[in-house]
Short mmCIF file of C-alpha atoms in Angstrom, two decimals:
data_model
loop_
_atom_site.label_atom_id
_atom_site.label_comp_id
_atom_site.label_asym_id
_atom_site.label_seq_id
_atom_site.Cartn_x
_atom_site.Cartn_y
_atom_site.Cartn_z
CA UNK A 1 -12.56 -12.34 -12.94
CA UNK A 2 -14.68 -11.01 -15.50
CA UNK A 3 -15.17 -13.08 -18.46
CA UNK A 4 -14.99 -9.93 -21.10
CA UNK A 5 -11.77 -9.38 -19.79
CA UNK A 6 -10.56 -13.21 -19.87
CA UNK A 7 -8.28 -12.78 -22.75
CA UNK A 8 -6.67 -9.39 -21.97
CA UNK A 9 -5.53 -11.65 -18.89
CA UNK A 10 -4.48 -14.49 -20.71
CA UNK A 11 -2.14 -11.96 -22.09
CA UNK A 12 -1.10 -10.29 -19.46
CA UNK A 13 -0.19 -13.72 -17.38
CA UNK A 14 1.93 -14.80 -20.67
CA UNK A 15 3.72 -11.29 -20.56
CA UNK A 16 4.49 -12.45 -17.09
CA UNK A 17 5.79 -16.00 -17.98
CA UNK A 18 7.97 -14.55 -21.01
CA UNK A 19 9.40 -12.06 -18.66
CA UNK A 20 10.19 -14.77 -16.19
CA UNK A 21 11.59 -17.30 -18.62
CA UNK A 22 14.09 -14.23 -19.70
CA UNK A 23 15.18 -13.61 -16.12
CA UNK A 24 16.81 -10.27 -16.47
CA UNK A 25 17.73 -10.49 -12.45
CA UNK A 26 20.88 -12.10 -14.11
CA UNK A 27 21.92 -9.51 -15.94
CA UNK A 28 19.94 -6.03 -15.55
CA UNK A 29 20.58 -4.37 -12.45
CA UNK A 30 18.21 -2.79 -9.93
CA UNK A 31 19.28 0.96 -10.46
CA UNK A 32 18.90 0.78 -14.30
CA UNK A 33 15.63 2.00 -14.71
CA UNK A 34 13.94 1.41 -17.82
CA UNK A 35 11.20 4.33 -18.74
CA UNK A 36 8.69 3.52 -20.60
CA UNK A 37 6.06 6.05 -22.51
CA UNK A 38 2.51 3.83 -23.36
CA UNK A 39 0.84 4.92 -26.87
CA UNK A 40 -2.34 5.47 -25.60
CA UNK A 41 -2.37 7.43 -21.93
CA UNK A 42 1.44 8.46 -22.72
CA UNK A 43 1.64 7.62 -19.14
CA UNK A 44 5.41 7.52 -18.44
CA UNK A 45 6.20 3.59 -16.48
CA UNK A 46 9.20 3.82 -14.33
CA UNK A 47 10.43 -0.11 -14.26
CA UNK A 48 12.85 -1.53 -11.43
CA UNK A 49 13.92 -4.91 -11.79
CA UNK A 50 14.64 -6.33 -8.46
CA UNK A 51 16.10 -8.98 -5.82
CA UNK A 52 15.66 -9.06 -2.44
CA UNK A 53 18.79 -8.94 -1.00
CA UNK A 54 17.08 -10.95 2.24
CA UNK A 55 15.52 -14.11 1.02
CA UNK A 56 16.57 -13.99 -3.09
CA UNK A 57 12.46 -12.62 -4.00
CA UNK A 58 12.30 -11.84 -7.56
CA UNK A 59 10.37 -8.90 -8.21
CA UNK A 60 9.43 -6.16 -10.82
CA UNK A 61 8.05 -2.42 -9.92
CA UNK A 62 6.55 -0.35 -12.54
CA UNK A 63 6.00 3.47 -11.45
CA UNK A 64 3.78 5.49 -12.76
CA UNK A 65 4.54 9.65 -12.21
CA UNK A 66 7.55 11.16 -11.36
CA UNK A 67 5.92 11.56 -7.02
CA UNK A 68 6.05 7.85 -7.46
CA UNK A 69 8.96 7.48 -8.34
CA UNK A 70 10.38 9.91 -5.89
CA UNK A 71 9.05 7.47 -3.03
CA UNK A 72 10.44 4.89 -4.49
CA UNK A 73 14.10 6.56 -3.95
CA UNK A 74 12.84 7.81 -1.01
CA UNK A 75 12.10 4.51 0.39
CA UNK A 76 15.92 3.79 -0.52
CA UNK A 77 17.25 6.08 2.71
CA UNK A 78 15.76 3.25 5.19
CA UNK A 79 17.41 -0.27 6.41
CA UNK A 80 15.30 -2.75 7.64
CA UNK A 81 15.30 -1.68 11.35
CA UNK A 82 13.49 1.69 10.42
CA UNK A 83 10.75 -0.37 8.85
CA UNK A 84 7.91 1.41 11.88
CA UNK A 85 9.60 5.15 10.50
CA UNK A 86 6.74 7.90 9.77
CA UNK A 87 9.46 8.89 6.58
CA UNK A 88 9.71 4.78 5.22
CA UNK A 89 5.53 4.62 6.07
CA UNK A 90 5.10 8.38 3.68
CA UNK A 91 7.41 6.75 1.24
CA UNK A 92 5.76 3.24 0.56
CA UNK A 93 2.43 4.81 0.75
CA UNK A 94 3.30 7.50 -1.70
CA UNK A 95 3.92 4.92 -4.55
CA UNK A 96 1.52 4.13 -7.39
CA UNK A 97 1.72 1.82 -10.12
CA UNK A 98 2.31 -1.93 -9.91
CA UNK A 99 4.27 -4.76 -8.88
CA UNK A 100 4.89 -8.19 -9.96
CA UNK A 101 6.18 -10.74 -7.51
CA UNK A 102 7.56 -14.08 -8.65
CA UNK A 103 6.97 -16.57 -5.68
CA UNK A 104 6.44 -20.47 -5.68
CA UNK A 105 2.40 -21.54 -5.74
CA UNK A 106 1.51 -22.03 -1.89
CA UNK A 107 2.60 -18.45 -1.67
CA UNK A 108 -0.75 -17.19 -3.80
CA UNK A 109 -3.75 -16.03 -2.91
CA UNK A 110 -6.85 -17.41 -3.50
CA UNK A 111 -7.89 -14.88 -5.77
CA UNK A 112 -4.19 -15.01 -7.83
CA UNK A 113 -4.97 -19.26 -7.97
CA UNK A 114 -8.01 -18.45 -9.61
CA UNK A 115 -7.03 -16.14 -12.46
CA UNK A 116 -4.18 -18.24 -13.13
CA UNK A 117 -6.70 -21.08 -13.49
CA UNK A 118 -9.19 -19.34 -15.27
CA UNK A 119 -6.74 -18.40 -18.42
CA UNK A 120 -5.71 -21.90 -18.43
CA UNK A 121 -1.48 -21.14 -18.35
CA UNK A 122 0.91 -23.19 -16.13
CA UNK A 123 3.93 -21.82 -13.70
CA UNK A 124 6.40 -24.46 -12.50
CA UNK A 125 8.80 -23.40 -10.18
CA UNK A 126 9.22 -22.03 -6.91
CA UNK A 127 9.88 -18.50 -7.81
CA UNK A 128 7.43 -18.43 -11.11
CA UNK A 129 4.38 -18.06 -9.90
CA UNK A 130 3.47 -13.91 -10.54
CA UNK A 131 1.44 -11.97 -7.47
CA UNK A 132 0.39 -9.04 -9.36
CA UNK A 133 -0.77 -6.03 -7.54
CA UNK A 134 -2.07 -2.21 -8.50
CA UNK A 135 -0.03 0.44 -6.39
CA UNK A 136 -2.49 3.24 -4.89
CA UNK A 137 -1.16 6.17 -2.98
CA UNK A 138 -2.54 5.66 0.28
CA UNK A 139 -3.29 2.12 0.07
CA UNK A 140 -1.99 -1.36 0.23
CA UNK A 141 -1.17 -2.95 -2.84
CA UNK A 142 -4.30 -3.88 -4.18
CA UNK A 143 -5.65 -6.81 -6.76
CA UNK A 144 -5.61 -5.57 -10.30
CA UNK A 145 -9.18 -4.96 -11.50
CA UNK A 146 -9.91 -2.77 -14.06
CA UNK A 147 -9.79 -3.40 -17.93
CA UNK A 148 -7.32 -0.13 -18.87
CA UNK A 149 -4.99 -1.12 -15.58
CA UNK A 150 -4.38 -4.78 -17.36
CA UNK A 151 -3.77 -3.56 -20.69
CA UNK A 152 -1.49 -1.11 -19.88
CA UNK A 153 0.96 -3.55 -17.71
CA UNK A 154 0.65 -5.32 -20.71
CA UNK A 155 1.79 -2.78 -23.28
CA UNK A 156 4.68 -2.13 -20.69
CA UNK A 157 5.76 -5.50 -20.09
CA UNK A 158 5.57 -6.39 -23.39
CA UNK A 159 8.03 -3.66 -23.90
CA UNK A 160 10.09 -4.23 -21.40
CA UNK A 161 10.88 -7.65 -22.47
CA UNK A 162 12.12 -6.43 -26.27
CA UNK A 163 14.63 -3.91 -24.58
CA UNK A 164 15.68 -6.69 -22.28
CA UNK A 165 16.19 -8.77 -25.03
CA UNK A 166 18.27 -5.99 -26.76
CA UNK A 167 20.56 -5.40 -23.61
CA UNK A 168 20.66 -8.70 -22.90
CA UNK A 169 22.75 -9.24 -26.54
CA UNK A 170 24.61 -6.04 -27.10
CA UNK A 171 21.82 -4.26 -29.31
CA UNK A 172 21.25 -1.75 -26.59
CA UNK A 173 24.02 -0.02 -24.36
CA UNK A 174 23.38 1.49 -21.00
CA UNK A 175 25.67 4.24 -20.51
CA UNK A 176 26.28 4.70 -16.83
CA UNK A 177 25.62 8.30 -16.74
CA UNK A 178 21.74 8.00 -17.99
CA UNK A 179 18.53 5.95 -18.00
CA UNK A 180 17.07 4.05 -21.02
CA UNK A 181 13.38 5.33 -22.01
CA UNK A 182 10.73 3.74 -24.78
CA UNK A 183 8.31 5.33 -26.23
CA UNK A 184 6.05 4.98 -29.62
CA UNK A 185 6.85 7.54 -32.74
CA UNK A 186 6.14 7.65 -36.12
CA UNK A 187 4.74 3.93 -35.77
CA UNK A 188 7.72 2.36 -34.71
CA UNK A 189 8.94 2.42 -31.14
CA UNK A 190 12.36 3.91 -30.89
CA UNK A 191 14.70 4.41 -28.00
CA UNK A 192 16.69 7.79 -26.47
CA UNK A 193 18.47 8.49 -23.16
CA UNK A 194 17.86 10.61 -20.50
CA UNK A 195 20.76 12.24 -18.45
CA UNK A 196 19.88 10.62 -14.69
CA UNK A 197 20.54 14.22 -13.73
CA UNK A 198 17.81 15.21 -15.38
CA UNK A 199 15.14 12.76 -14.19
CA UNK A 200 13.31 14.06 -11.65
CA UNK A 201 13.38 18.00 -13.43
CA UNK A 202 9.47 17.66 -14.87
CA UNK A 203 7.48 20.83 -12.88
CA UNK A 204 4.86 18.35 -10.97
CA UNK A 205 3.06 21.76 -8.92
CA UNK A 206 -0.53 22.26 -8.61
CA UNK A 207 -1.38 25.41 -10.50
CA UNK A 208 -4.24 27.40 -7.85
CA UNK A 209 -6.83 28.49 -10.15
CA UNK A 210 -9.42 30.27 -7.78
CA UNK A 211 -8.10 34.03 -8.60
CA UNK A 212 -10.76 35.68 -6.72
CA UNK A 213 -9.69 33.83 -3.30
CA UNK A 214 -6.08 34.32 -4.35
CA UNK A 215 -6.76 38.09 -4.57
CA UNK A 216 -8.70 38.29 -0.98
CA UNK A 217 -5.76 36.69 0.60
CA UNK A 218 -3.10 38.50 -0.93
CA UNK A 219 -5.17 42.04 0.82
CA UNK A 220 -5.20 40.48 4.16
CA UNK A 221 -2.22 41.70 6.32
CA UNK A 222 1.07 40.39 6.31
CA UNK A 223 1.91 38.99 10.38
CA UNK A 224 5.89 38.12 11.34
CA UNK A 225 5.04 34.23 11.67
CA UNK A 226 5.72 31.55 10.12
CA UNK A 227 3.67 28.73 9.40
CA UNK A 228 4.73 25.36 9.05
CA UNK A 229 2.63 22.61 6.51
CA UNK A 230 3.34 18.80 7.17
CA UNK A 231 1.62 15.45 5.65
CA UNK A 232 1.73 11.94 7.54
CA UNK A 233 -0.28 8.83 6.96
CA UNK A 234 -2.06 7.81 9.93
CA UNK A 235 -1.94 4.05 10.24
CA UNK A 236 -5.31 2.69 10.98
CA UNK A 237 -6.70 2.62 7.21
CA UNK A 238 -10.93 2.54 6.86
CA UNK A 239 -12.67 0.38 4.30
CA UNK A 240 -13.82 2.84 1.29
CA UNK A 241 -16.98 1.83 -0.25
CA UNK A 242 -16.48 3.76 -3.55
CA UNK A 243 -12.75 2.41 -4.39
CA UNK A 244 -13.65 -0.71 -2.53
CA UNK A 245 -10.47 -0.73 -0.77
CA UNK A 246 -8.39 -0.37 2.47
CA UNK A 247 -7.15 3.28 2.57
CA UNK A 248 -5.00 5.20 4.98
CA UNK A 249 -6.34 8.56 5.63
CA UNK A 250 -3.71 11.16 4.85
CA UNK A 251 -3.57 13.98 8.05
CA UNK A 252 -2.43 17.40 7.00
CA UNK A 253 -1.62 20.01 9.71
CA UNK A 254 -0.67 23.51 9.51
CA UNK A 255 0.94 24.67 12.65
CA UNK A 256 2.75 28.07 13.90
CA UNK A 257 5.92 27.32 14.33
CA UNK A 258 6.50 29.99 17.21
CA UNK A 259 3.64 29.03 19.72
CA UNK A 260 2.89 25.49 18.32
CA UNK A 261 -0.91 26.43 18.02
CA UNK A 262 -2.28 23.49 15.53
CA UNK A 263 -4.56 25.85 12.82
CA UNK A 264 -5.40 23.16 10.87
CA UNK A 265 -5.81 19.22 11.25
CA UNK A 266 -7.57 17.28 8.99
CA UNK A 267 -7.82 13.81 7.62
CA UNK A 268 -8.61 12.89 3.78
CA UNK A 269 -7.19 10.81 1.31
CA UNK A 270 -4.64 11.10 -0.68
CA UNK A 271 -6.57 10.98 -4.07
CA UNK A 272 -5.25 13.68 -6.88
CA UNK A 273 -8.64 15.27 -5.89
CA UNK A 274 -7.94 15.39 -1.99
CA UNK A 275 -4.46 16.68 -2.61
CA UNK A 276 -5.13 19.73 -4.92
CA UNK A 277 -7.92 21.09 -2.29
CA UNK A 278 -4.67 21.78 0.24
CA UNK A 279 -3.80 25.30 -1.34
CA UNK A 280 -7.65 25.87 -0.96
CA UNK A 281 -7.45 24.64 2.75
CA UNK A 282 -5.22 26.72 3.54
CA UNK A 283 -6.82 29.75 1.74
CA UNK A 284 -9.58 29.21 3.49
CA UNK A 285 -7.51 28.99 6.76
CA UNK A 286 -5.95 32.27 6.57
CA UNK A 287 -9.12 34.37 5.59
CA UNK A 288 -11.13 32.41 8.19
CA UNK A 289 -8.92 31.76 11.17
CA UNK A 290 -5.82 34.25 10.81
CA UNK A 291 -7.30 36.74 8.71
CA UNK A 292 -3.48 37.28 7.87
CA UNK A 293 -0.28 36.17 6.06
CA UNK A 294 2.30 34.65 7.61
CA UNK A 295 5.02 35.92 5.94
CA UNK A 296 6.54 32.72 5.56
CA UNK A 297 5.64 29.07 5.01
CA UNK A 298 8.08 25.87 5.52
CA UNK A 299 6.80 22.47 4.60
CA UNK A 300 8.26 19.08 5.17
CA UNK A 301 8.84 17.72 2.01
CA UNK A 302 8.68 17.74 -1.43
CA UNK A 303 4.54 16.89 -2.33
CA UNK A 304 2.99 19.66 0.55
CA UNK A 305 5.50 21.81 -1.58
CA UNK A 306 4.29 21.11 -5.13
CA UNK A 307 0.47 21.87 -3.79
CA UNK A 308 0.80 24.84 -2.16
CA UNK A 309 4.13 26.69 -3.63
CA UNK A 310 2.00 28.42 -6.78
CA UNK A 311 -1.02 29.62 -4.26
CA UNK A 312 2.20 30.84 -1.73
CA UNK A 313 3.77 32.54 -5.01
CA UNK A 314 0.19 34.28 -6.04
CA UNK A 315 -0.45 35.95 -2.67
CA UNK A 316 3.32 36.56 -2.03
CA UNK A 317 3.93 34.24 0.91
CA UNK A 318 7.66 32.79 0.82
CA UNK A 319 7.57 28.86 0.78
CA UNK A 320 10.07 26.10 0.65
CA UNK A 321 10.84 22.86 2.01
CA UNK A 322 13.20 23.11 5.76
CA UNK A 323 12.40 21.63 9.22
CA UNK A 324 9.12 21.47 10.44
CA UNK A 325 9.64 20.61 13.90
CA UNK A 326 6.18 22.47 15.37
CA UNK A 327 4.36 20.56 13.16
CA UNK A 328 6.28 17.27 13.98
CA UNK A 329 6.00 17.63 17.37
CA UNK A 330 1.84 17.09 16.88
CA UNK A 331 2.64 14.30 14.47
CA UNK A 332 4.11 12.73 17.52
CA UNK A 333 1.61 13.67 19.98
CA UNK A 334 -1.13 12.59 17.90
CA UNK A 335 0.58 8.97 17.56
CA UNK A 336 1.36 9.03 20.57
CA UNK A 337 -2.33 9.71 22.16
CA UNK A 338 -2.89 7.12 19.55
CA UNK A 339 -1.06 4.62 21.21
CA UNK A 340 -1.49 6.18 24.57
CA UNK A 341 -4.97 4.89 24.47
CA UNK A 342 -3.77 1.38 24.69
CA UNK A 343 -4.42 1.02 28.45
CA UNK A 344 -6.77 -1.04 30.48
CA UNK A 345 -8.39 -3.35 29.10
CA UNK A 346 -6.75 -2.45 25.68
CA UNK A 347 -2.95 -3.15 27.12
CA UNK A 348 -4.48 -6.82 28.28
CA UNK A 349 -5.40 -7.43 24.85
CA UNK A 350 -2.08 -6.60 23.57
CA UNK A 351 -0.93 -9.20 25.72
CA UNK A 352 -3.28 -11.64 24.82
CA UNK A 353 -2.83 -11.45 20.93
CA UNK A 354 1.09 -11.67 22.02
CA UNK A 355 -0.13 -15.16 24.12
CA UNK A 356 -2.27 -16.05 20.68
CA UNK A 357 0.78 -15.81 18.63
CA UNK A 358 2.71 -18.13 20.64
CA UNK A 359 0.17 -20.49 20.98
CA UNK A 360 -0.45 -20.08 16.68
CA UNK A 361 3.14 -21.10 17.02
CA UNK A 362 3.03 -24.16 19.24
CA UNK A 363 0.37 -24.99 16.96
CA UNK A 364 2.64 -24.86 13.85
CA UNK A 365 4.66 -27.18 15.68
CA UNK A 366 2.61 -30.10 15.49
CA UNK A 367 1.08 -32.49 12.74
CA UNK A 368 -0.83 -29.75 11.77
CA UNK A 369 1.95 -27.33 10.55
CA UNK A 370 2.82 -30.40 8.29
CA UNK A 371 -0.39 -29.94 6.54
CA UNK A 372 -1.39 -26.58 6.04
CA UNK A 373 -0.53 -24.17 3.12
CA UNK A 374 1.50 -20.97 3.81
CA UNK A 375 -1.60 -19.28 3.00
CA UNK A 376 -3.81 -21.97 5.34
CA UNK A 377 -1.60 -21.10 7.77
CA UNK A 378 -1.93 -17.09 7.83
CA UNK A 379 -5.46 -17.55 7.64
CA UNK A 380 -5.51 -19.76 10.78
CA UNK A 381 -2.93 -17.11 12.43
CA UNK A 382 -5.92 -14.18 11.91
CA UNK A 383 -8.96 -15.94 12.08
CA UNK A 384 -7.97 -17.50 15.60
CA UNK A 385 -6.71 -14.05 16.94
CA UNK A 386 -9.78 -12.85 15.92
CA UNK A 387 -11.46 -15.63 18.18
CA UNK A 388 -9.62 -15.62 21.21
CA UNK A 389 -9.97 -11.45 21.11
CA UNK A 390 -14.01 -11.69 20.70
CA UNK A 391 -14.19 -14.93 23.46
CA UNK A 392 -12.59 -12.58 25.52
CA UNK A 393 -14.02 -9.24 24.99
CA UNK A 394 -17.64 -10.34 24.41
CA UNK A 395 -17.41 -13.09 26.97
CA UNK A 396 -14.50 -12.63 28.90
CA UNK A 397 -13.46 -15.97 28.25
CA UNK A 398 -9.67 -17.47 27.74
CA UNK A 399 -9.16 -20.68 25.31
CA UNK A 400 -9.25 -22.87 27.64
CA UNK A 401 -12.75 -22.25 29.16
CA UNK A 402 -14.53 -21.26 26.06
CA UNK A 403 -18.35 -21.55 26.96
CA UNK A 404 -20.27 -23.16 24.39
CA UNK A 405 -22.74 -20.18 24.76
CA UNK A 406 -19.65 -18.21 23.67
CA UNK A 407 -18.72 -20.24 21.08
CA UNK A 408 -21.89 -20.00 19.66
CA UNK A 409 -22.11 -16.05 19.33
CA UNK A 410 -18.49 -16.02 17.75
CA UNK A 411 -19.59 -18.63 14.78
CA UNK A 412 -23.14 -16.19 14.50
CA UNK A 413 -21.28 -12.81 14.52
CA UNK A 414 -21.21 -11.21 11.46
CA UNK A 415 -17.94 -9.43 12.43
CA UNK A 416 -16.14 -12.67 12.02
CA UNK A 417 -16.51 -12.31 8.51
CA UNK A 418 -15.82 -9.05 8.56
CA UNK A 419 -12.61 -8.71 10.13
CA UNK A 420 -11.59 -11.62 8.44
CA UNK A 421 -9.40 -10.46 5.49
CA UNK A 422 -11.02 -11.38 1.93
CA UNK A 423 -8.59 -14.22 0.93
CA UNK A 424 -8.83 -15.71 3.97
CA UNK A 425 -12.52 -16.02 4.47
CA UNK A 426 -12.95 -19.34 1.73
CA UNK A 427 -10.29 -21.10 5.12
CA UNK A 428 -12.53 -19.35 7.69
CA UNK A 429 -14.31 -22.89 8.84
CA UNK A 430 -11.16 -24.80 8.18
CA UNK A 431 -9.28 -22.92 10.40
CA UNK A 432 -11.51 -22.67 13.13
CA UNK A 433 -12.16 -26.53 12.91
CA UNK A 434 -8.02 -26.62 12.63
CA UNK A 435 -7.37 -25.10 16.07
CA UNK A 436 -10.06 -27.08 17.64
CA UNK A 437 -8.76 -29.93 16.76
CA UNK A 438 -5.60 -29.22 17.37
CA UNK A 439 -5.95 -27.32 20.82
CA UNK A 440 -7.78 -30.37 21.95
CA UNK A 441 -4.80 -32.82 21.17
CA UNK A 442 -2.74 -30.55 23.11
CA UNK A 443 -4.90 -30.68 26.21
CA UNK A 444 -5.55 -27.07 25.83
CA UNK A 445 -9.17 -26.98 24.59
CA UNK A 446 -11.01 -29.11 28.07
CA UNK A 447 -14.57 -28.78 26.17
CA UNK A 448 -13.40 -28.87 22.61
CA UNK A 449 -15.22 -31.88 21.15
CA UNK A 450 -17.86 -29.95 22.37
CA UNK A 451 -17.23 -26.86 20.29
CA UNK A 452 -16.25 -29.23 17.46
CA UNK A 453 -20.54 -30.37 17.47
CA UNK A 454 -21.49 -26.49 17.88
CA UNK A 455 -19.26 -26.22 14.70
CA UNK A 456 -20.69 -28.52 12.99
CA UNK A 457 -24.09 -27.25 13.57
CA UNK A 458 -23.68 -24.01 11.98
CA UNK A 459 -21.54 -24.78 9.06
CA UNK A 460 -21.98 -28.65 7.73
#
């Protein structure tokens, strides 16, 4: 944590604990969303208050943009057995904002322990401790970090607790037919409704503004084809060194619908940036490639739409949203090749993380599930899988004849670190001492006091 920002924290966690102590999962439901408009950005905060239905999880999601918000309902359409869906994966991904989750303390991370710490405030309870992440289309949800991101939960938790407060006794009424939205006037904030109808009517297209490519498209010749447009996340995110995050790179295609021929197939991320080059993509594409128009464009959903539908309009190209099964058939193929690839030596270790997991879970089963955190544990769940998949690639080597020679060139590669996820890493030599241990009680490990001394010599 940075220090400067210790305060603004401090704040934000007691926002958290007065918003807990309230517990509007009593009385506010889930489909009353509360908009709320912050003073400074006028950024519009679209809060859900929520309980898992599964296993009781308190939660809060605060939206920010109408395309977040329309994931969000999206996201609604799935059950739990569609949870591997392209559709539910576009949906989830396509949220930003942030989200609060109230769990009990062997549920944090390390880095959550520490900022709770740091500001010196107390949770008791199993579902009081907050897990407070920053939504980023195209990424998982990520630690909050920045200075503006923390005051402005603030402001709209803050907020959000007053008009709780206000519902809660009768001050406010939620009429049925609209939504509740906040926002700051004449120095006071005041409240007005909007019809749910009309949620979702704010005009959220990309306006082209290149003219002179507009024009030199518009003069090429109009062809009888029609070309489809279709995003998907493709799920094997990449580390980014400027956002310093996990991202999924976003694949956009642009297919004719007739033949199936793929004109366009790239991967970029879904940044505001990224996004508004598509019209220009696909400019480029059809005085390039085509050197035509198709006379019509269908796109999948509602985003490819908003991107493209003002360059479609300039250069007379009808677009709208329908079926894009050309372009969904390559979505598939491309998975599929994807997962095609899994043969060999790749389907073997498929079947050897499957024999890790079972063994994480016989593992769980002894003295040593007694003593470990839930976070202890998930670290020892990746850091061995990690192991046994190195021993075996690298050395082709199975637990229970791990060379010491191999041993040693797991505990020097860097790429244990690496692969290791960050809150997991401060466990890293627990967990590897852990299994050791444990493997050898078990009579798995034949040579693991040995591995226990090679341990030792590299970390104590």
């Amino acid at each position: 944590m940075i220090p400067n920002h210790l305060e603004l924290w401090k704040e934000l966690y007691e926002a958290c604990k007065d918003l807990r102590k309230l517990n509007p999962w009593e009385f506010h439901r889930c489909e009353e969303i509360i908009i709320i408009k912050d003073p400074l950005t006028k950024e519009l905060g679209y809060c859900i208050i929520e309980e898992d239905q599964l296993d009781g999880t308190l939660s809060l999601s605060i939206l920010t943009g109408q395309q977040a918000l329309v994931a969000y309902f999206q996201s609604l359409n799935f059950d739990i057995e569609d949870l591997e869906d392209m559709d539910f994966t576009k949906s989830i991904l396509n949220q930003e904002g942030f989200k609060i989750v109230y769990g009990s303390k062997d549920e944090l991370f390390i880095e959550d322990y520490e900022h709770i710490q740091s500001v010196g405030i107390s949770f008791k309870g199993k579902s009081h401790w907050p897990v407070i992440r920053r939504l980023f289309s195209g990424s998982r949800p990520w630690l909050l970090e920045s200075k503006s991101d923390i005051m402005l939960l603030t402001t709209y938790l803050r907020r959000l607790q007053q008009i709780l407060i206000e519902i809660d006794s009768g001050t406010i009424e939620c009429p049925a037919t609209c939504y509740l939205m906040s926002s700051y006037r004449d120095g006071i904030w005041q409240i007005e409704y909007v019809d749910k109808d009309d949620l979702l009517i704010e005009e959220n297209r990309f306006i082209y503004s290149n003219e002179l490519k507009a024009h030199r498209v518009k003069k090429l010749p109009k062809q009888m084809m029609i070309l489809e447009g279709h995003q998907f996340y493709v799920n094997k995110p990449f580390w980014d060194e400027i956002t310093q995050r996990e991202v999924f790179p976003l694949m956009t295609t642009f297919v004719d619908q007739q033949t199936g021929e793929v004109y366009l197939a790239e991967l970029s991320q879904s940044t505001k940036g990224e996004l508004e080059q598509t019209s220009d993509r696909l400019a480029q594409l059809l005085i390039d490639q085509l050197k035509a128009r198709p006379c019509e464009m269908i796109v999948s959903d509602e985003r490819i739409f908003d991107l493209i539908s003002d360059f479609c309009e300039r250069v007379d190209i009808d677009c709208h949203i329908g079926p894009t099964r050309a372009s969904e058939k390559f979505m598939f193929s491309f998975i599929g090749n994807q997962i095609g690839q899994l043969e060999g030596e790749e389907q073997v270790l498929l079947q050897l993380i499957e024999a890790a997991e079972q063994a994480y879970q016989v593992m769980l089963e002894t003295e040593l599930g007694d003593t470990l955190s839930t976070i202890e544990k998930a670290a020892l769940k990746d850091i061995w899988i990690y192991s046994v998949l190195f021993m075996y690639k690298e050395f082709n080597e199975l637990p229970g004849s791990w060379s010491k020679d191999g041993f040693e060139s797991l505990l020097q590669s860097k790429l244990l670190e690496d692969s290791v996820k960050k809150e997991y890493q401060p466990y890293l030599v627990s967990s590897i001492k852990s299994y050791l241990k444990c493997q050898q009680e078990l009579g798995l490990f034949k040579n693991a006091f040995v591995l226990t001394h090679v341990l030792a010599k590299y970390y104590y």
